[in-house]
Amino acid sequence: KGIHPTAISESFQVCAESAANILRGIAQPVNLTDREALLKSASTSLNSKVVSQYSNVLSPIAVDSVLKIYQPTIVPGGHSLINLEDVRIVKKLGGTVEDTQLIPGLLLKQKADATCGVHRVEKARIALIQFCLSPPKTDMEQSVVLDDYNKMDRVFKEERTYILNIIKAIKAMGANVLLIQKSILRDSVNDLALHFLGKMKIMTVRDIEREEVEFISKTLNLRPIASVDHCTADMLGQADLVEELQAGASKCVKFTGIQNPGNTVSILLRGSNKLVLEEADRSLHDALCVIRCLVKQPHIISGGGAPEIELSQKLYQLSNQISGIDQYCMRAFAEAVEVIPFTLAENAGLNPIQTVTELRNRHAKGERNAGINVRKGTVTNILEENVIQPLLVTMSAVTLAAETVRSILKIDDVINCVRGGGQ
């Protein structure tokens, strides 16, 4: 409309900063020791999901998980350090979502090897090895031809001695639970090694993925062993009990009573079929993200389109105090924010124009918590209905949207290069 893109870009930056200040003004602080407030926020995120009827089960798990991994270290951005990779979710078919539980320790999706015959170990000393318990192979594809039974017996005897020496070294350092990393070059462990491990009463869990090594090491407070020469007692982790559990049609391994555990947590997620299990996984992750946002910035605002309407009206009032192009851009910014409650009313099957007009009227009277109640199909005090959301979510949405628009406006022209055939 005759306004230069640079002017719009600069005005939108000012609008985004003003919007952030307005949102901070209407936000309410949350005490992280107030468990009920955190549960309400988690339940709000789950109420719109397919597994909403299980929100009373998943909400406490999400809250306890994030608070368990919470480290009050302040990073340069001013937020507390929370890494959701420290929350391990193990999905197992069978049962219902109600059977989901928070594990006070470590849970592995792998099962204990049946060949060893050891499925429960008390006062466990755990070793995580990254080398193979199988005969070595040549670097290149070669074949060895044996023309004598004596030579064949000698090969078998050497293999037996090689494997037995490795297992003796593992036993000598005091390990009675062995975790073996998965190998892509050859078998991580063969039947002969499993036979010896069973004889020495060492519980064996194999096929540990490379991505799991860091999490397991952090949880069990151990160090991975890269070669037989490094098999020493200081590389081990300790736990009061390691046992194999039946989870539906499959099994998993549970570690409890870990000495000096890391700030990690494991969740056993159950579901009657794959669709329910995947949906429960996505819903639980959303709830974890909500609690993480509250821990990073402990403030909440009302939902249901209430903060967007309040933001729009405050920006309109602010635009009357300035003049020129900035006033026009700020009014356009305020009008764009109203798309959110408009779309919410439309998706709820309400008359969007009538609903947004009523929202404007209620907020003009000072009811800043008035929002769209989807269940009742009207405008109510949405805070009393426990429809709340973290301040960080709305602030991030407004800030990132403004930055995206500014990035697009900086593009002068787009050149389409069409590759001609045969040229």
CSV table of C-alpha atoms in Angstrom, one decimal:
chain,number,residue,atom,x,y,z
A,1,LYS,CA,0.0,0.0,0.0
A,2,GLY,CA,2.8,2.3,-0.8
A,3,ILE,CA,4.8,1.6,2.4
A,4,HIS,CA,8.4,0.5,1.9
A,5,PRO,CA,9.2,-3.0,3.2
A,6,THR,CA,12.0,-1.7,5.4
A,7,ALA,CA,9.6,0.6,7.2
A,8,ILE,CA,7.2,-2.3,7.8
A,9,SER,CA,10.0,-4.5,9.0
A,10,GLU,CA,11.2,-1.9,11.5
A,11,SER,CA,7.7,-1.2,12.7
A,12,PHE,CA,6.9,-4.9,13.2
A,13,GLN,CA,10.0,-5.2,15.4
A,14,VAL,CA,8.7,-2.4,17.6
A,15,CYS,CA,5.3,-4.1,17.6
A,16,ALA,CA,6.8,-7.5,18.7
A,17,GLU,CA,8.6,-5.8,21.6
A,18,SER,CA,5.5,-4.0,22.7
A,19,ALA,CA,3.5,-7.2,22.4
A,20,ALA,CA,6.0,-9.0,24.7
A,21,ASN,CA,5.7,-6.3,27.3
A,22,ILE,CA,1.9,-6.4,27.2
A,23,LEU,CA,1.9,-10.2,27.6
A,24,ARG,CA,4.3,-10.0,30.6
A,25,GLY,CA,1.8,-7.5,32.1
A,26,ILE,CA,-1.2,-9.8,32.0
A,27,ALA,CA,0.8,-13.0,33.0
A,28,GLN,CA,0.5,-14.6,36.4
A,29,PRO,CA,3.5,-16.1,38.2
A,30,VAL,CA,3.6,-19.8,39.0
A,31,ASN,CA,5.5,-21.3,41.9
A,32,LEU,CA,7.3,-24.5,40.8
A,33,THR,CA,6.5,-26.0,44.2
A,34,ASP,CA,2.8,-25.6,43.5
A,35,ARG,CA,2.0,-29.0,42.0
A,36,GLU,CA,-1.6,-28.3,41.3
A,37,ALA,CA,-0.9,-25.4,39.0
A,38,LEU,CA,1.6,-27.5,37.0
A,39,LEU,CA,-1.0,-30.3,36.8
A,40,LYS,CA,-3.6,-27.9,35.5
A,41,SER,CA,-1.3,-26.7,32.7
A,42,ALA,CA,-0.4,-30.3,31.7
A,43,SER,CA,-4.1,-31.3,31.7
A,44,THR,CA,-5.0,-28.4,29.4
A,45,SER,CA,-2.5,-29.6,26.8
A,46,LEU,CA,-3.9,-33.2,27.0
A,47,ASN,CA,-7.7,-32.3,27.0
A,48,SER,CA,-7.7,-31.7,23.2
A,49,LYS,CA,-6.0,-35.0,22.4
A,50,VAL,CA,-7.4,-38.5,21.6
A,51,VAL,CA,-6.1,-39.7,25.0
A,52,SER,CA,-7.8,-36.9,26.9
A,53,GLN,CA,-9.6,-39.4,29.2
A,54,TYR,CA,-6.2,-40.5,30.5
A,55,SER,CA,-5.0,-36.9,31.4
A,56,ASN,CA,-5.3,-37.8,35.1
A,57,VAL,CA,-2.6,-40.5,34.5
A,58,LEU,CA,-0.3,-38.7,32.0
A,59,SER,CA,-0.3,-35.3,33.7
A,60,PRO,CA,1.4,-36.3,37.0
A,61,ILE,CA,3.9,-38.4,35.0
A,62,ALA,CA,4.8,-35.3,32.8
A,63,VAL,CA,5.1,-33.0,35.9
A,64,ASP,CA,7.3,-35.5,37.9
A,65,SER,CA,9.5,-36.2,34.9
A,66,VAL,CA,10.4,-32.6,34.1
A,67,LEU,CA,10.9,-31.8,37.8
A,68,LYS,CA,13.2,-34.8,38.1
A,69,ILE,CA,15.5,-33.7,35.3
A,70,TYR,CA,15.3,-30.0,36.3
A,71,GLN,CA,18.7,-28.5,36.9
A,72,PRO,CA,18.6,-24.9,38.3
A,73,THR,CA,21.6,-23.9,36.3
A,74,ILE,CA,21.0,-20.6,34.5
A,75,VAL,CA,22.2,-20.6,30.9
A,76,PRO,CA,23.2,-17.4,29.0
A,77,GLY,CA,19.7,-16.9,27.7
A,78,GLY,CA,18.4,-16.5,31.2
A,79,HIS,CA,16.5,-19.8,31.4
A,80,SER,CA,17.0,-23.0,33.4
A,81,LEU,CA,18.7,-25.9,31.7
A,82,ILE,CA,16.2,-28.6,30.8
A,83,ASN,CA,16.9,-31.3,28.2
A,84,LEU,CA,14.0,-33.6,27.2
A,85,GLU,CA,16.4,-36.1,25.9
A,86,ASP,CA,16.9,-37.0,29.5
A,87,VAL,CA,13.4,-38.4,29.5
A,88,ARG,CA,13.3,-41.9,28.0
A,89,ILE,CA,10.0,-43.2,26.8
A,90,VAL,CA,9.8,-47.0,26.3
A,91,LYS,CA,6.7,-48.0,24.3
A,92,LYS,CA,5.2,-51.5,24.8
A,93,LEU,CA,2.1,-52.9,23.2
A,94,GLY,CA,-0.5,-54.4,25.5
A,95,GLY,CA,-2.7,-53.2,28.4
A,96,THR,CA,-4.1,-49.6,28.3
A,97,VAL,CA,-2.7,-46.1,28.7
A,98,GLU,CA,-3.7,-46.3,32.4
A,99,ASP,CA,-0.9,-48.9,32.9
A,100,THR,CA,1.7,-46.2,32.0
A,101,GLN,CA,4.1,-45.7,34.8
A,102,LEU,CA,7.1,-43.6,35.8
A,103,ILE,CA,10.1,-45.9,36.5
A,104,PRO,CA,12.3,-44.9,39.5
A,105,GLY,CA,15.5,-45.8,37.7
A,106,LEU,CA,16.3,-47.1,34.2
A,107,LEU,CA,14.2,-49.1,31.7
A,108,LEU,CA,15.6,-50.8,28.6
A,109,LYS,CA,13.4,-51.9,25.8
A,110,GLN,CA,15.7,-54.9,25.2
A,111,LYS,CA,15.2,-58.2,27.1
A,112,ALA,CA,17.7,-60.3,29.0
A,113,ASP,CA,19.2,-63.0,26.8
A,114,ALA,CA,17.5,-66.3,27.4
A,115,THR,CA,20.6,-68.4,26.7
A,116,CYS,CA,22.3,-67.2,29.9
A,117,GLY,CA,19.3,-68.1,32.0
A,118,VAL,CA,19.8,-65.1,34.4
A,119,HIS,CA,16.8,-62.8,34.6
A,120,ARG,CA,17.2,-61.2,38.0
A,121,VAL,CA,20.3,-59.9,39.8
A,122,GLU,CA,20.5,-58.3,43.2
A,123,LYS,CA,23.3,-55.9,44.2
A,124,ALA,CA,24.1,-55.6,40.5
A,125,ARG,CA,27.5,-54.3,39.2
A,126,ILE,CA,26.8,-53.2,35.7
A,127,ALA,CA,29.3,-53.0,32.8
A,128,LEU,CA,28.6,-51.5,29.3
A,129,ILE,CA,31.0,-52.9,26.7
A,130,GLN,CA,31.5,-51.6,23.2
A,131,PHE,CA,33.5,-54.5,21.9
A,132,CYS,CA,32.3,-57.9,20.6
A,133,LEU,CA,32.3,-61.2,22.4
A,134,SER,CA,32.8,-63.2,19.2
A,135,PRO,CA,35.8,-64.4,17.1
A,136,PRO,CA,37.6,-61.6,15.2
A,137,LYS,CA,37.3,-61.3,11.4
A,138,THR,CA,39.8,-60.2,8.8
A,139,ASP,CA,39.6,-56.7,7.5
A,140,MET,CA,39.1,-57.9,3.9
A,141,GLU,CA,36.8,-60.6,2.5
A,142,GLN,CA,38.9,-63.7,2.6
A,143,SER,CA,38.3,-67.4,3.0
A,144,VAL,CA,40.4,-69.8,5.1
A,145,VAL,CA,40.6,-73.4,3.7
A,146,LEU,CA,41.1,-76.2,6.3
A,147,ASP,CA,42.1,-79.6,4.8
A,148,ASP,CA,42.6,-81.4,8.1
A,149,TYR,CA,40.3,-82.1,11.1
A,150,ASN,CA,43.2,-81.3,13.5
A,151,LYS,CA,43.5,-77.8,12.1
A,152,MET,CA,39.7,-77.4,12.4
A,153,ASP,CA,39.9,-78.4,16.1
A,154,ARG,CA,42.7,-76.0,16.6
A,155,VAL,CA,40.7,-73.1,15.2
A,156,PHE,CA,37.7,-74.0,17.5
A,157,LYS,CA,40.1,-74.3,20.5
A,158,GLU,CA,41.6,-70.9,19.7
A,159,GLU,CA,38.2,-69.3,19.4
A,160,ARG,CA,37.1,-70.8,22.7
A,161,THR,CA,40.3,-69.6,24.5
A,162,TYR,CA,39.9,-66.1,23.0
A,163,ILE,CA,36.3,-65.7,24.2
A,164,LEU,CA,36.9,-67.3,27.5
A,165,ASN,CA,39.8,-64.9,28.3
A,166,ILE,CA,37.6,-61.9,27.6
A,167,ILE,CA,34.8,-63.2,29.8
A,168,LYS,CA,37.2,-64.0,32.6
A,169,ALA,CA,38.4,-60.4,32.4
A,170,ILE,CA,34.8,-59.2,32.7
A,171,LYS,CA,34.2,-61.5,35.6
A,172,ALA,CA,37.4,-60.4,37.3
A,173,MET,CA,36.4,-56.8,37.5
A,174,GLY,CA,33.3,-57.8,39.4
A,175,ALA,CA,30.5,-57.4,36.8
A,176,ASN,CA,27.4,-59.5,37.1
A,177,VAL,CA,25.2,-57.6,34.6
A,178,LEU,CA,26.6,-57.0,31.1
A,179,LEU,CA,25.2,-54.6,28.5
A,180,ILE,CA,26.6,-55.1,25.0
A,181,GLN,CA,26.5,-52.5,22.3
A,182,LYS,CA,25.1,-53.5,18.9
A,183,SER,CA,27.7,-54.1,16.2
A,184,ILE,CA,27.2,-53.6,12.5
A,185,LEU,CA,30.4,-55.4,11.5
A,186,ARG,CA,29.9,-58.8,13.1
A,187,ASP,CA,27.8,-60.5,15.8
A,188,SER,CA,28.2,-58.6,19.1
A,189,VAL,CA,28.0,-61.9,21.0
A,190,ASN,CA,27.9,-65.5,19.9
A,191,ASP,CA,26.3,-68.6,21.4
A,192,LEU,CA,29.6,-69.8,22.9
A,193,ALA,CA,30.1,-66.5,24.8
A,194,LEU,CA,26.5,-66.6,26.0
A,195,HIS,CA,27.1,-70.2,27.3
A,196,PHE,CA,30.2,-69.0,29.3
A,197,LEU,CA,28.3,-66.0,30.6
A,198,GLY,CA,25.5,-68.2,31.8
A,199,LYS,CA,28.0,-70.5,33.6
A,200,MET,CA,29.4,-67.5,35.4
A,201,LYS,CA,25.9,-66.2,36.3
A,202,ILE,CA,26.3,-62.9,34.4
A,203,MET,CA,23.0,-61.4,33.2
A,204,THR,CA,23.4,-60.3,29.6
A,205,VAL,CA,21.4,-57.6,27.6
A,206,ARG,CA,22.6,-57.2,24.0
A,207,ASP,CA,21.8,-55.0,21.0
A,208,ILE,CA,22.2,-51.7,22.9
A,209,GLU,CA,21.9,-49.0,20.3
A,210,ARG,CA,24.7,-46.5,19.9
A,211,GLU,CA,22.2,-43.6,20.7
A,212,GLU,CA,21.4,-45.2,24.0
A,213,VAL,CA,24.9,-45.4,25.3
A,214,GLU,CA,25.1,-41.8,26.5
A,215,PHE,CA,21.7,-42.0,28.3
A,216,ILE,CA,22.6,-45.3,30.0
A,217,SER,CA,26.0,-44.0,31.1
A,218,LYS,CA,24.5,-40.9,32.6
A,219,THR,CA,21.7,-42.8,34.4
A,220,LEU,CA,23.8,-45.6,35.8
A,221,ASN,CA,26.9,-43.4,36.5
A,222,LEU,CA,29.2,-45.8,34.6
A,223,ARG,CA,31.7,-45.4,31.7
A,224,PRO,CA,31.5,-47.4,28.5
A,225,ILE,CA,34.3,-50.0,28.1
A,226,ALA,CA,35.9,-49.8,24.6
A,227,SER,CA,38.3,-52.7,24.9
A,228,VAL,CA,39.2,-55.6,27.1
A,229,ASP,CA,42.3,-53.7,28.4
A,230,HIS,CA,40.0,-51.1,30.1
A,231,CYS,CA,38.0,-53.7,32.1
A,232,THR,CA,38.5,-52.2,35.6
A,233,ALA,CA,36.1,-51.9,38.6
A,234,ASP,CA,35.9,-48.1,38.4
A,235,MET,CA,34.1,-48.4,35.0
A,236,LEU,CA,31.1,-50.1,36.6
A,237,GLY,CA,27.7,-48.8,37.7
A,238,GLN,CA,25.8,-50.2,40.7
A,239,ALA,CA,22.2,-50.9,41.4
A,240,ASP,CA,20.2,-52.7,44.1
A,241,LEU,CA,18.1,-54.7,41.6
A,242,VAL,CA,18.1,-55.6,37.9
A,243,GLU,CA,15.2,-57.7,36.7
A,244,GLU,CA,13.4,-58.6,33.6
A,245,LEU,CA,9.7,-57.5,33.4
A,246,GLN,CA,6.8,-58.8,31.3
A,247,ALA,CA,5.2,-55.9,29.4
A,248,GLY,CA,2.4,-57.3,27.3
A,249,ALA,CA,3.7,-59.7,24.7
A,250,SER,CA,7.3,-58.5,25.1
A,251,LYS,CA,9.8,-58.1,27.9
A,252,CYS,CA,12.0,-55.3,29.2
A,253,VAL,CA,14.8,-54.8,31.7
A,254,LYS,CA,14.3,-52.6,34.8
A,255,PHE,CA,17.1,-51.1,37.0
A,256,THR,CA,16.2,-49.8,40.4
A,257,GLY,CA,18.1,-48.6,43.4
A,258,ILE,CA,20.8,-47.0,41.3
A,259,GLN,CA,23.8,-45.6,43.3
A,260,ASN,CA,24.6,-42.0,42.4
A,261,PRO,CA,22.0,-41.8,39.5
A,262,GLY,CA,22.0,-39.1,36.9
A,263,ASN,CA,19.2,-36.6,36.4
A,264,THR,CA,17.3,-38.8,34.0
A,265,VAL,CA,13.9,-40.6,34.1
A,266,SER,CA,12.3,-43.5,32.2
A,267,ILE,CA,8.6,-43.9,31.4
A,268,LEU,CA,6.9,-47.2,30.5
A,269,LEU,CA,4.2,-46.2,28.0
A,270,ARG,CA,1.4,-48.8,27.3
A,271,GLY,CA,-1.3,-48.9,24.7
A,272,SER,CA,-3.8,-51.5,23.3
A,273,ASN,CA,-2.7,-50.9,19.7
A,274,LYS,CA,0.0,-49.0,17.7
A,275,LEU,CA,-2.3,-46.1,16.9
A,276,VAL,CA,-3.2,-45.5,20.6
A,277,LEU,CA,0.5,-46.0,21.6
A,278,GLU,CA,1.8,-43.4,19.1
A,279,GLU,CA,-0.9,-40.9,20.0
A,280,ALA,CA,-0.2,-41.3,23.7
A,281,ASP,CA,3.5,-40.8,22.9
A,282,ARG,CA,2.8,-37.5,21.0
A,283,SER,CA,0.4,-36.3,23.7
A,284,LEU,CA,2.9,-37.1,26.5
A,285,HIS,CA,5.6,-35.2,24.7
A,286,ASP,CA,3.4,-32.2,24.3
A,287,ALA,CA,2.7,-32.2,28.1
A,288,LEU,CA,6.4,-32.5,28.8
A,289,CYS,CA,7.0,-29.5,26.6
A,290,VAL,CA,4.4,-27.4,28.4
A,291,ILE,CA,5.9,-28.2,31.8
A,292,ARG,CA,9.4,-27.4,30.4
A,293,CYS,CA,8.1,-24.0,29.2
A,294,LEU,CA,6.7,-23.3,32.7
A,295,VAL,CA,10.0,-24.2,34.3
A,296,LYS,CA,12.0,-22.0,31.9
A,297,GLN,CA,9.6,-19.1,32.4
A,298,PRO,CA,7.2,-19.6,35.4
A,299,HIS,CA,4.3,-17.5,34.2
A,300,ILE,CA,0.9,-18.5,32.8
A,301,ILE,CA,-1.8,-16.7,30.9
A,302,SER,CA,-5.3,-17.6,30.1
A,303,GLY,CA,-6.1,-19.5,26.9
A,304,GLY,CA,-9.2,-19.5,24.6
A,305,GLY,CA,-8.1,-16.5,22.5
A,306,ALA,CA,-8.1,-14.2,25.6
A,307,PRO,CA,-4.5,-13.0,25.4
A,308,GLU,CA,-4.7,-12.4,21.7
A,309,ILE,CA,-7.8,-10.1,22.0
A,310,GLU,CA,-6.2,-8.3,24.9
A,311,LEU,CA,-3.0,-7.9,22.9
A,312,SER,CA,-4.9,-6.6,19.9
A,313,GLN,CA,-6.8,-4.0,21.9
A,314,LYS,CA,-3.7,-2.8,23.8
A,315,LEU,CA,-1.8,-2.4,20.5
A,316,TYR,CA,-4.7,-0.4,19.1
A,317,GLN,CA,-4.6,1.9,22.1
A,318,LEU,CA,-0.8,2.2,21.8
A,319,SER,CA,-1.1,3.1,18.1
A,320,ASN,CA,-3.1,6.2,19.0
A,321,GLN,CA,-0.1,7.5,20.8
A,322,ILE,CA,2.1,7.5,17.7
A,323,SER,CA,1.7,8.8,14.2
A,324,GLY,CA,2.8,8.2,10.6
A,325,ILE,CA,3.7,4.9,9.1
A,326,ASP,CA,4.4,3.3,12.5
A,327,GLN,CA,0.7,3.8,13.5
A,328,TYR,CA,-0.6,2.2,10.3
A,329,CYS,CA,1.8,-0.8,10.7
A,330,MET,CA,0.9,-1.3,14.4
A,331,ARG,CA,-2.8,-1.3,13.6
A,332,ALA,CA,-2.2,-3.9,10.9
A,333,PHE,CA,-0.2,-6.0,13.4
A,334,ALA,CA,-3.1,-5.7,16.0
A,335,GLU,CA,-5.6,-6.8,13.4
A,336,ALA,CA,-3.6,-9.8,12.4
A,337,VAL,CA,-3.4,-11.1,15.9
A,338,GLU,CA,-7.2,-11.4,16.0
A,339,VAL,CA,-7.0,-14.2,13.4
A,340,ILE,CA,-6.2,-16.7,16.3
A,341,PRO,CA,-9.5,-16.3,18.2
A,342,PHE,CA,-11.4,-16.0,14.9
A,343,THR,CA,-10.0,-19.4,13.8
A,344,LEU,CA,-10.6,-20.9,17.2
A,345,ALA,CA,-14.3,-19.9,17.1
A,346,GLU,CA,-14.6,-21.2,13.5
A,347,ASN,CA,-13.1,-24.6,14.4
A,348,ALA,CA,-15.5,-24.8,17.4
A,349,GLY,CA,-18.5,-24.4,15.1
A,350,LEU,CA,-19.4,-21.0,16.4
A,351,ASN,CA,-20.2,-17.8,14.6
A,352,PRO,CA,-16.6,-16.3,14.4
A,353,ILE,CA,-17.7,-12.7,13.7
A,354,GLN,CA,-20.2,-12.7,16.6
A,355,THR,CA,-17.8,-14.4,19.0
A,356,VAL,CA,-14.9,-12.1,18.3
A,357,THR,CA,-17.1,-9.1,18.6
A,358,GLU,CA,-18.3,-10.3,22.0
A,359,LEU,CA,-14.7,-10.9,23.0
A,360,ARG,CA,-13.8,-7.4,22.1
A,361,ASN,CA,-16.7,-6.0,24.1
A,362,ARG,CA,-15.9,-8.0,27.2
A,363,HIS,CA,-12.2,-7.1,27.1
A,364,ALA,CA,-13.1,-3.4,26.6
A,365,LYS,CA,-15.0,-3.7,29.9
A,366,GLY,CA,-11.8,-4.9,31.6
A,367,GLU,CA,-12.5,-8.7,31.6
A,368,ARG,CA,-9.1,-9.6,30.3
A,369,ASN,CA,-9.5,-13.3,31.1
A,370,ALA,CA,-12.7,-13.6,28.9
A,371,GLY,CA,-12.1,-16.3,26.3
A,372,ILE,CA,-13.9,-18.8,24.0
A,373,ASN,CA,-15.3,-21.7,25.9
A,374,VAL,CA,-15.5,-24.4,23.3
A,375,ARG,CA,-17.4,-26.8,25.5
A,376,LYS,CA,-20.2,-24.4,26.4
A,377,GLY,CA,-20.1,-22.6,23.0
A,378,THR,CA,-19.9,-19.1,24.5
A,379,VAL,CA,-17.5,-16.5,26.0
A,380,THR,CA,-16.7,-17.1,29.7
A,381,ASN,CA,-14.0,-16.4,32.2
A,382,ILE,CA,-11.6,-18.9,30.7
A,383,LEU,CA,-9.2,-18.8,33.8
A,384,GLU,CA,-12.0,-20.2,36.0
A,385,GLU,CA,-12.3,-23.1,33.5
A,386,ASN,CA,-8.6,-23.9,34.0
A,387,VAL,CA,-7.9,-23.3,30.4
A,388,ILE,CA,-4.4,-21.9,30.7
A,389,GLN,CA,-1.1,-21.9,28.8
A,390,PRO,CA,2.5,-21.0,29.4
A,391,LEU,CA,3.5,-17.4,28.8
A,392,LEU,CA,6.6,-18.6,26.8
A,393,VAL,CA,4.4,-20.3,24.2
A,394,THR,CA,2.5,-17.1,23.2
A,395,MET,CA,5.6,-14.9,23.4
A,396,SER,CA,7.5,-17.2,21.2
A,397,ALA,CA,4.7,-17.4,18.7
A,398,VAL,CA,4.4,-13.6,18.4
A,399,THR,CA,8.2,-13.0,18.4
A,400,LEU,CA,9.0,-15.7,15.8
A,401,ALA,CA,6.1,-14.7,13.6
A,402,ALA,CA,7.4,-11.1,13.5
A,403,GLU,CA,10.9,-12.3,12.8
A,404,THR,CA,9.6,-14.5,9.9
A,405,VAL,CA,7.8,-11.6,8.3
A,406,ARG,CA,10.8,-9.4,8.6
A,407,SER,CA,13.0,-12.1,7.0
A,408,ILE,CA,10.5,-12.4,4.1
A,409,LEU,CA,10.3,-8.6,3.6
A,410,LYS,CA,14.1,-8.5,3.2
A,411,ILE,CA,13.9,-10.6,0.0
A,412,ASP,CA,14.1,-8.3,-2.9
A,413,ASP,CA,13.3,-10.7,-5.7
A,414,VAL,CA,13.0,-14.5,-6.4
A,415,ILE,CA,14.5,-15.9,-9.6
A,416,ASN,CA,13.1,-19.2,-10.8
A,417,CYS,CA,15.8,-21.2,-12.6
A,418,VAL,CA,14.2,-23.7,-15.0
A,419,ARG,CA,16.6,-26.4,-16.2
A,420,GLY,CA,16.0,-26.9,-19.9
A,421,GLY,CA,16.2,-30.5,-21.3
A,422,GLY,CA,19.3,-31.3,-23.3
A,423,GLN,CA,20.8,-27.9,-22.9
